[in-house]
Amino acid sequence: MFRGSRPSPRLRSPGMPWLRRLGGIVVLGLVVAGCGGNGEDEAGVVSMTAVDDEFAIEIVQIPVGGTVRWNMAGNNPHNVFALDLSWSSPQVMQKGDSFERVFTEPGIYSYFCTFHGTTAGDGMAGHVVVGDVPPEDLAALGKVALPAVADPSGVIRQVPGEFATIQAAVDASGPGDLILVGEGVYSERVLVDTPSLVIRGVDRNRVILDGNHELVHGFQVVADGVAIENMTARNYLVNGFYWTGVTGYRASYLTAYNNGDYGIYAFDAVDGLIEDSYASGNVDSGFYIGQCYPCSAVVRNVIAEDNALGFSGTNAGGDLYLIESVWRNNMGGIVPNSLDSELDPPHRETTIVGNLVIDNSNRNAPTKGFARLAYGNGIVLGGGVGDVVERNLVLNHARFGIVAAPLPDKNFWWSQDSVVRDNVVGGSGLGDLALVGPWGPGNCFEGNTAGTTKPLLLQVFHRCSGLRLPLQADLGLTALLLGAQADSASEWPPGSDHRTYPAPADQPTMPLGADAPVRPAVDVFEKPDLEAIGVPPVPAGFELRTREVTMSGVPVSEPTAWTLLFSMYAYFLPFALFATWVAVAAWDLVRREDVTPRRTVGWLAVILLVPFLGAVLYYLFGRSEIPRWLRGALVGGGFGAYLIIVAVAAVLGGVV
């Protein structure tokens, strides 16, 4: 059956065990693609969107001679390969690329992405049904997967003693087995499609999977209940450790470094635990949990440093907890976010408690694309709903300590109903606490120890109880965000090559090592006791950084061209508009002979004492002799100027 955690119009779940797909497959055989942004573009051409990391519709039906066009909309690389490898797209397709194929014979054509799927049809995979296909052929798409088991089998598979490779041991194992991996460097990509395996290294720092910058993933897990423990994955083209479309996963005492995308990555997966692990030098984020609701997952006692992002969670949330961990020296720190490049936005209800978030302003960390937008920020609530950020220590960031901000993509995702409470924040270049608007209802800030806020008096007017201001922030912050978006599109900060990034030091190995209890990852989620978690202590020898130098509200000590331009525009344009509107209105009023002195004084008071609105009221109701078109140009032109700069920023930032 289909997982009931979130509704889906796609009648799919790529990467889920085939047993769960079967009921939907029979129904879906009667459905022609035409929902979720996919459909028939033109005569005989059906469009299919590939997002990160799945195809938006699992099955499409077309007539004989029809064409399917796959459009790449995700930020990660993808492709389209037949399961039997008889046809394919180019090996690497990026966002904006497309691939077409004409199907001239009836039948079922199954395909997958070699980066995120398997030749068995797991992970990122789909089917094209051409012409009339017998119902039994549709039903045959389903296959029964072995069920997950909670108890260990007692069987131990030894690598390299019994099996030369980890993959050989996986292929020979049954649910509940322990695969014990001895010391050594293993240059292999391991696909795990047997549930409830526990795969354990005897020494975290001496059991190493090495992709040599040639292999795609270290581990790719497409079966439920798999735990991986006490080893290292490095130098993979995409991910070090990767669970996709599963129920039940656990990552314990893992190290992932210098990988081309993510370190430890759970996608479209629920019931998870990532603990006591380390990630560095990864091009996207060290730790990632994405596209799940409710995720029912905990990330605890991990360290992320020198990654583009410490944590990224796109379109995820619901019982998702990031607790008691260290996020330091990344380009950006903790960044749950909402993006159209994956399904089911926005992200929701991520809980962030008791973390040390420090010095996430590393310009030289390996990076790509979106991650640059988070540069210099500790905790970014990017376009989500209902996040909770409490009792974290957030120190020394070039821009903001904790910021709730909209996230521009194909849609503009607003941060809403988030709670930021009882954190200790300091050493932020532009503001310890920030709220970017002009819209985003329900966000509240209360009880935080912070030196500076943007806008001023943030914790007074946006506290978690009582009256709040209807407008959420000043336009300067919005302009700064637009400038950062343009910086990101211009590949600033520059980052560095993950392939040559320094390797980390050894990390603590798992207690008891080979003799630790065998625990398949079944029912691993337990809601943490948040009340028992306090603010972390300040690190020994810590020195608070100085604030960013600003002039007229504009950062100037470490400016970039776009942030400087847009910030100056947002800061000075209101003054220019106010001066122009007041001067023209007053000039028109005092030269008129049809207005009594009393009315003249009254209107002057309105114009001068009511900022902006006073002059507009005069233009509307003061019977001004200025031509109507000119009054409209004066007022509408001001608002139009803002719209123009937003449009320019959207183009420069790659949003449109």
Tab-separated table of N, CA, C and O in Angstrom, residues 40 66 84 102 156 161 226 257 264 345 389 430 452 463 504 509 519 524 565:
chain	number	residue	atom	x	y	z
A	40	GLU	N	0.419	16.960	-22.092
A	40	GLU	CA	0.663	16.970	-23.527
A	40	GLU	C	0.939	18.399	-23.970
A	40	GLU	O	0.077	19.266	-23.940
A	66	GLY	N	3.661	7.981	-30.325
A	66	GLY	CA	3.738	9.179	-29.491
A	66	GLY	C	5.154	9.455	-29.021
A	66	GLY	O	6.061	8.620	-29.116
A	84	ASP	N	16.939	-1.916	-19.531
A	84	ASP	CA	17.815	-2.877	-20.212
A	84	ASP	C	18.943	-2.185	-20.975
A	84	ASP	O	19.680	-2.822	-21.724
A	102	VAL	N	10.668	8.912	-29.358
A	102	VAL	CA	9.452	8.464	-30.021
A	102	VAL	C	9.311	6.959	-29.805
A	102	VAL	O	10.274	6.199	-29.975
A	156	ILE	N	26.238	-13.698	10.328
A	156	ILE	CA	27.266	-12.680	10.114
A	156	ILE	C	27.986	-12.986	8.801
A	156	ILE	O	28.470	-14.110	8.587
A	161	GLY	N	36.916	-11.587	4.476
A	161	GLY	CA	37.222	-12.987	4.728
A	161	GLY	C	36.351	-13.950	3.952
A	161	GLY	O	36.838	-14.869	3.287
A	226	VAL	N	17.392	-0.569	6.790
A	226	VAL	CA	18.835	-0.816	6.674
A	226	VAL	C	19.612	0.174	7.538
A	226	VAL	O	19.391	1.395	7.459
A	257	TYR	N	33.096	12.460	3.478
A	257	TYR	CA	33.803	13.691	3.135
A	257	TYR	C	34.200	13.728	1.661
A	257	TYR	O	34.377	12.712	1.004
A	264	ILE	N	25.664	12.545	3.890
A	264	ILE	CA	24.700	11.551	4.361
A	264	ILE	C	23.317	12.066	3.994
A	264	ILE	O	22.903	13.134	4.440
A	345	PRO	N	6.549	21.054	-2.039
A	345	PRO	CA	6.884	22.192	-1.187
A	345	PRO	C	5.627	22.702	-0.485
A	345	PRO	O	4.511	22.406	-0.909
A	389	VAL	N	12.771	26.986	16.548
A	389	VAL	CA	14.208	27.136	16.782
A	389	VAL	C	14.381	27.600	18.224
A	389	VAL	O	14.059	28.738	18.563
A	430	LEU	N	25.470	41.488	10.257
A	430	LEU	CA	24.377	42.403	9.932
A	430	LEU	C	23.254	42.374	10.946
A	430	LEU	O	22.523	43.350	11.070
A	452	THR	N	21.671	42.542	18.242
A	452	THR	CA	21.093	43.351	17.172
A	452	THR	C	19.996	42.565	16.466
A	452	THR	O	20.066	41.345	16.346
A	463	ARG	N	6.790	39.491	19.036
A	463	ARG	CA	6.883	38.484	20.094
A	463	ARG	C	5.843	37.391	19.850
A	463	ARG	O	4.973	37.516	18.998
A	504	PRO	N	39.521	15.262	6.717
A	504	PRO	CA	39.361	15.542	8.148
A	504	PRO	C	40.222	14.632	9.001
A	504	PRO	O	40.778	13.632	8.536
A	509	THR	N	35.386	6.176	17.035
A	509	THR	CA	34.801	4.954	16.500
A	509	THR	C	33.645	4.495	17.378
A	509	THR	O	33.478	4.953	18.516
A	519	ARG	N	21.136	-4.098	15.409
A	519	ARG	CA	19.816	-3.462	15.479
A	519	ARG	C	19.379	-3.025	14.086
A	519	ARG	O	19.772	-1.960	13.619
A	524	VAL	N	12.763	3.060	14.357
A	524	VAL	CA	13.878	3.738	15.031
A	524	VAL	C	13.488	5.107	15.572
A	524	VAL	O	14.162	5.641	16.454
A	565	LEU	N	24.555	47.021	-4.637
A	565	LEU	CA	23.649	47.734	-5.527
A	565	LEU	C	22.213	47.670	-5.023
A	565	LEU	O	21.540	48.697	-4.877
